[in-house]
Coordinates of C-alpha atoms in Angstrom, one line a residue:
X99 CA 119.2 97.4 86.5
X100 CA 120.3 95.9 89.8
X101 CA 119.7 97.4 93.2
X102 CA 120.5 96.4 96.8
X103 CA 117.5 94.6 98.4
X104 CA 118.9 94.3 101.9
X105 CA 120.6 91.8 104.1
X106 CA 119.3 88.4 105.3
X107 CA 119.6 87.0 108.8
X108 CA 122.7 85.0 107.8
X109 CA 124.4 88.1 106.6
X110 CA 124.0 87.3 102.9
X111 CA 123.0 90.3 100.6
X112 CA 120.0 90.1 98.4
X113 CA 119.5 92.0 95.1
X114 CA 116.6 93.4 93.3
X115 CA 116.4 93.4 89.5
X116 CA 114.3 95.9 87.6
X117 CA 112.8 95.1 84.2
X118 CA 111.2 97.7 81.9
X119 CA 109.6 98.0 78.5
X120 CA 108.8 100.9 76.2
X121 CA 105.1 101.0 77.3
X122 CA 105.6 102.2 80.9
X123 CA 105.5 98.8 82.5
X124 CA 108.1 98.2 85.2
X125 CA 108.6 95.0 87.3
X126 CA 111.0 93.9 89.9
X127 CA 112.2 90.5 90.9
X128 CA 114.7 89.3 93.5
X129 CA 117.3 86.6 93.8
X130 CA 116.0 86.0 97.3
X131 CA 113.4 83.3 96.6
X132 CA 113.4 84.2 92.9
X133 CA 110.5 86.3 94.1
X134 CA 108.3 88.6 92.0
X135 CA 108.3 91.8 94.0
X136 CA 106.4 94.5 92.1
X137 CA 104.5 95.2 88.9
X138 CA 104.0 98.9 88.2
X139 CA 101.2 99.3 85.5
X140 CA 99.7 102.5 84.1
X141 CA 96.0 102.9 85.0
X142 CA 93.3 104.8 83.2
X143 CA 94.2 108.0 85.1
X144 CA 97.7 107.7 83.7
X145 CA 99.3 107.1 87.1
X146 CA 101.3 103.9 87.7
X147 CA 100.0 101.4 90.2
X148 CA 102.0 98.6 91.8
X149 CA 99.5 95.8 91.4
X150 CA 101.5 93.2 93.3
X151 CA 101.4 92.6 97.1
X152 CA 104.9 92.5 98.6
X153 CA 107.5 93.7 101.0
X154 CA 110.1 96.6 100.9
X155 CA 113.2 94.4 101.5
X156 CA 114.4 90.8 101.4
X157 CA 114.0 90.8 105.2
X158 CA 110.3 91.1 104.7
X159 CA 110.2 88.1 102.4
X160 CA 112.4 86.2 104.8
X161 CA 109.9 86.9 107.7
X162 CA 106.7 86.7 105.7
X163 CA 104.5 83.7 106.0
X164 CA 102.0 84.0 103.1
X165 CA 104.3 82.9 100.1
X166 CA 103.9 86.4 98.6
X167 CA 105.5 86.6 95.2
X168 CA 107.1 83.2 95.7
X169 CA 108.4 80.6 93.4
X170 CA 107.0 77.5 95.0
X171 CA 108.8 74.1 94.6
X172 CA 109.6 71.3 94.4
X173 CA 105.8 70.6 94.7
X174 CA 103.3 73.5 94.9
X175 CA 100.1 73.1 96.8
X176 CA 99.2 70.1 99.0
X177 CA 100.3 66.5 99.3
X178 CA 97.9 64.5 101.5
X179 CA 99.4 62.8 104.5
X180 CA 102.7 64.5 103.8
X181 CA 104.0 61.3 102.1
X182 CA 104.0 59.5 98.8
X183 CA 105.3 56.3 97.2
X184 CA 107.4 56.4 94.1
X185 CA 109.0 53.3 92.5
X186 CA 108.0 51.2 95.5
X187 CA 109.7 53.5 98.1
X188 CA 107.7 55.8 100.5
X189 CA 109.0 59.3 101.1
X190 CA 108.1 61.3 104.1
X191 CA 107.6 65.1 103.9
X192 CA 107.2 67.7 106.6
X193 CA 103.7 68.0 108.0
X194 CA 103.4 71.8 107.9
X195 CA 99.6 72.1 107.5
X196 CA 97.9 69.7 109.8
X197 CA 98.8 66.2 108.7
X198 CA 99.6 67.4 105.2
X199 CA 102.4 69.0 103.3
X200 CA 101.9 72.5 101.8
X201 CA 104.2 74.0 99.2
X202 CA 107.0 71.5 100.2
X203 CA 107.7 73.5 103.3
X204 CA 108.9 74.6 105.7
X205 CA 112.4 74.6 103.9
X206 CA 110.8 76.6 101.0
X207 CA 112.5 77.4 97.8
X208 CA 111.4 81.0 98.3
X209 CA 113.4 81.2 101.5
X210 CA 116.7 80.7 99.7
X211 CA 119.1 82.8 97.8
X212 CA 119.1 81.9 94.1
X213 CA 122.1 82.3 91.7
X214 CA 121.7 84.8 88.9
X215 CA 122.8 83.3 85.5
X216 CA 121.7 86.2 83.2
X217 CA 120.2 89.6 83.6
X218 CA 119.4 92.7 81.5
X219 CA 116.6 95.2 81.3
X220 CA 114.1 92.6 79.9
X221 CA 114.9 89.3 81.6
X222 CA 116.5 87.6 84.5
X223 CA 117.5 83.9 84.9
X224 CA 117.6 82.5 88.4
X225 CA 119.1 79.1 89.2
X226 CA 118.9 76.7 92.2
X227 CA 120.5 73.4 93.0
X228 CA 118.3 71.2 95.1
X229 CA 120.2 68.2 96.6
X230 CA 119.0 64.6 96.8
X231 CA 116.6 64.4 99.8
X232 CA 115.9 68.1 99.8
X233 CA 112.5 68.7 101.5
X234 CA 112.2 64.9 101.6
X235 CA 112.1 64.4 97.8
X236 CA 114.4 62.1 96.0
X237 CA 117.0 63.1 93.4
X238 CA 119.3 66.0 93.0
X239 CA 117.5 68.6 90.9
X240 CA 118.8 71.5 88.9
X241 CA 116.3 74.3 88.4
X242 CA 116.1 77.5 86.3
X243 CA 113.4 80.2 86.5
X244 CA 113.3 83.0 84.0
X245 CA 111.3 86.2 84.2
X246 CA 110.9 88.1 80.9
X247 CA 109.0 91.3 80.4
X248 CA 108.2 91.8 76.7
X249 CA 106.8 94.6 74.5
X250 CA 103.4 93.0 74.7
X251 CA 103.3 93.8 78.4
X252 CA 103.6 90.2 79.3
X253 CA 105.5 88.9 82.3
X254 CA 106.5 85.5 81.2
X255 CA 107.8 83.0 83.9
X256 CA 109.6 80.0 82.4
X257 CA 110.6 77.0 84.4
X258 CA 113.2 74.3 83.6
X259 CA 114.2 71.4 85.8
X260 CA 116.2 68.2 85.6
X261 CA 116.6 65.4 88.2
X262 CA 119.2 62.7 88.7
X263 CA 116.5 60.4 89.9
X264 CA 112.7 60.0 89.4
X265 CA 111.1 62.7 91.6
X266 CA 108.0 65.0 92.0
X267 CA 108.0 68.3 90.2
X268 CA 105.2 70.9 90.2
X269 CA 106.4 74.5 90.5
X270 CA 104.4 77.7 90.3
X271 CA 104.4 81.3 91.3
X272 CA 102.4 82.6 94.2
X273 CA 102.0 86.3 93.3
X274 CA 99.1 88.1 94.9
X275 CA 97.4 90.6 92.5
X276 CA 95.3 93.7 93.2
X277 CA 94.8 95.6 90.0
X278 CA 93.7 98.8 91.8
X279 CA 97.0 98.9 93.6
X280 CA 98.6 96.6 96.3
X281 CA 97.4 99.0 99.1
X282 CA 93.9 99.6 97.8
X283 CA 91.9 97.2 99.9
X284 CA 90.0 94.0 99.0
X285 CA 89.7 92.5 95.5
X286 CA 86.0 91.5 95.8
X287 CA 84.9 93.9 93.0
X288 CA 87.5 92.6 90.6
X289 CA 86.0 90.5 87.9
X290 CA 87.3 87.0 87.0
X291 CA 86.9 84.7 84.0
X292 CA 88.3 81.2 84.0
X293 CA 88.2 78.8 81.0
X294 CA 87.3 75.8 83.0
X295 CA 84.3 73.5 83.0
X296 CA 85.4 71.6 86.1
X297 CA 87.4 71.8 89.3
X298 CA 89.0 69.3 91.6
X299 CA 86.9 68.6 94.7
X300 CA 88.6 68.6 98.0
X301 CA 87.9 67.5 101.6
X302 CA 87.8 69.8 104.6
X303 CA 91.6 70.0 104.7
X304 CA 91.8 71.1 101.1
X305 CA 93.1 67.7 100.0
X306 CA 91.6 66.5 96.6
X307 CA 89.2 63.6 96.8
X308 CA 90.1 62.6 93.2
X309 CA 86.7 63.8 91.9
X310 CA 86.6 66.2 89.1
X311 CA 83.3 68.2 89.4
X312 CA 81.4 70.3 86.9
X313 CA 81.2 74.0 87.7
X314 CA 77.8 74.3 86.0
X315 CA 75.2 75.6 88.4
X316 CA 77.7 76.3 91.2
X317 CA 79.5 79.3 92.5
X318 CA 82.7 77.9 91.0
X319 CA 81.5 78.8 87.5
X320 CA 83.6 81.6 86.1
X321 CA 83.0 80.9 82.4
X322 CA 81.2 84.2 82.3
X323 CA 83.2 87.0 83.9
X324 CA 81.8 87.9 87.4
X325 CA 83.0 89.8 90.5
X326 CA 85.1 87.7 92.9
X327 CA 82.8 88.8 95.8
X328 CA 79.5 87.8 94.2
X329 CA 79.4 84.2 95.3
X330 CA 82.5 83.8 97.5
X331 CA 80.5 83.5 100.8
X332 CA 77.8 81.2 99.5
X333 CA 76.7 78.1 101.4
X334 CA 78.5 75.7 99.2
X335 CA 80.8 72.9 100.4
X336 CA 83.9 74.0 98.5
X337 CA 83.6 77.6 99.7
X338 CA 83.0 76.5 103.3
X339 CA 86.0 74.2 103.3
X340 CA 88.3 76.8 101.6
X341 CA 86.9 79.8 103.5
X342 CA 86.3 81.2 100.1
X343 CA 88.0 80.5 96.7
X344 CA 91.1 78.4 97.1
X345 CA 90.7 75.7 94.6
X346 CA 92.2 74.1 91.5
X347 CA 90.3 74.7 88.3
X348 CA 90.8 72.2 85.4
X349 CA 91.8 74.5 82.5
X350 CA 90.1 73.6 79.2
X351 CA 92.2 72.5 76.3
X352 CA 95.9 71.6 76.2
X353 CA 99.1 73.3 75.3
X354 CA 99.9 77.0 75.8
X355 CA 96.5 78.8 75.9
X356 CA 94.6 81.5 77.7
X357 CA 93.4 80.2 81.1
X358 CA 92.0 83.1 83.0
X359 CA 91.4 86.9 83.2
X360 CA 91.2 89.4 86.0
X361 CA 89.8 92.9 85.6
X362 CA 89.4 96.0 87.8
X363 CA 87.1 98.8 86.8
X364 CA 88.6 101.4 89.1
X365 CA 92.1 101.3 87.5
X366 CA 91.0 100.1 84.1
X367 CA 93.6 97.4 84.2
X368 CA 93.0 93.9 82.9
X369 CA 95.4 90.9 83.3
X370 CA 95.2 87.8 81.2
X371 CA 96.8 84.5 82.3
X372 CA 98.3 82.1 79.7
X373 CA 99.8 78.7 80.6
X374 CA 100.6 75.2 79.3
X375 CA 99.7 73.7 82.7
X376 CA 96.6 71.6 83.3
X377 CA 95.3 73.5 86.3
X378 CA 95.2 76.9 88.0
X379 CA 94.7 77.4 91.7
X380 CA 92.7 80.6 92.3
X381 CA 93.3 81.8 95.9
X382 CA 91.4 84.9 97.0
X383 CA 93.7 85.7 100.0
X384 CA 91.2 84.2 102.5
X385 CA 93.9 83.9 105.2
X386 CA 95.7 87.2 104.8
X387 CA 95.7 88.8 108.3
X388 CA 97.6 91.9 109.3
X389 CA 100.5 91.1 107.0
X390 CA 102.9 94.0 107.1
X391 CA 103.6 94.8 103.5
X392 CA 105.5 97.4 101.5
X393 CA 105.2 101.1 101.7
X394 CA 103.4 100.8 105.1
X395 CA 100.5 98.7 103.7
X396 CA 98.9 96.1 105.9
X397 CA 97.3 93.3 104.0
X398 CA 94.1 91.9 105.2
X399 CA 91.7 89.1 104.2
X400 CA 91.1 89.2 100.4
X401 CA 93.3 92.1 99.6
X402 CA 95.0 90.1 96.8
X403 CA 94.2 87.2 94.5
X404 CA 96.6 84.5 93.2
X405 CA 96.5 82.6 89.9
X406 CA 98.9 79.7 90.5
X407 CA 99.2 77.7 87.3
X408 CA 100.1 74.1 88.2
X409 CA 99.7 70.4 88.0
X410 CA 96.7 69.2 90.1
X411 CA 97.2 69.2 93.9
X412 CA 98.1 65.8 95.5
X413 CA 98.3 64.3 92.0
X414 CA 100.8 61.7 93.3
X415 CA 97.9 60.0 95.0
X416 CA 95.4 60.1 92.1
X417 CA 96.0 58.1 89.0
X418 CA 93.2 60.1 87.1
X419 CA 95.2 63.3 87.6
X420 CA 98.1 64.3 85.3
X421 CA 101.3 62.7 86.7
X422 CA 103.6 65.0 88.7
X423 CA 106.5 62.6 88.2
X424 CA 109.7 63.9 86.6
X425 CA 111.7 61.0 85.3
X426 CA 115.5 60.7 85.6
X427 CA 117.1 62.3 82.6
X428 CA 114.0 64.1 81.4
X429 CA 113.6 67.9 81.2
X430 CA 110.6 69.5 82.8
X431 CA 109.8 72.8 81.0
X432 CA 106.7 75.0 81.4
X433 CA 105.7 78.6 81.0
X434 CA 103.1 81.0 82.3
X435 CA 102.5 84.6 81.3
X436 CA 100.6 87.4 83.0
X437 CA 99.7 89.9 80.3
X438 CA 98.6 93.4 81.4
X439 CA 96.2 95.4 79.3
X440 CA 95.6 99.1 80.2
X441 CA 94.2 102.3 78.6

């Protein structure tokens, strides 16, 4: 079902697309930014909770500065020095976080109106044409992002991209989850499990050093499920630099597999994360601050947590990281699913 989602500053109208299954799960996505807007999940009390932070209208997403619900591209996360060299040529990006580039901004993919190729009650296909030189990256790129809600209560996000020249490609989704409800306060009591023996170390600007560090014996170890808040403020370099959890974990194994899990005792809802990507950035909302959200909610520090499946940050500068280069004529395809389990 399609609904009006408001008018943008330039006068364009945005739409909201509602997806449902037979188990009481309802999600909404918008052609503005190909954004994931809501996820209404039954809790143990039988009442549905919207477990996604977000805004009431497209205007909220247009004004918002925290990438809430966003499809992030061409390259998610950070590129050190806001430049890279590819095929002997150096490309300069916008320095929108100190001297570095974050999420390819500020001309973000999630601040654009996407075309709708298909839509029904179970899936929507969004498309975007990114011209050569867009955001500073080479090569005209054609992109499709598909949201599918299935009978297994999985929200599957599939990405497909092709470029007319060699370029960088590393897209993700930046949804913030709070399984007790988007307006229920912080997520510090939520429990997290991550299938990762290592993470990528960063400097004080959150730029990877190239080191891959074991989680063993550190507060970065989520191989046994534990509350987000248990170790988040420990005196540990990574947590000091990130102001809490905001790091890339190296997911064990390869191919499409379970990477992480989030659980909330209050609602009884659990979310499993599946992906074929090599890493997952877990960001505990450390910089949320008076963000005016939907239904009158005001999001504060650590009111939501993100599981951004991805290639490693700044991989273009580290030969030991999986390459982020999409070759001319090749097809980049990847998928991530968020599976909700409830009483």
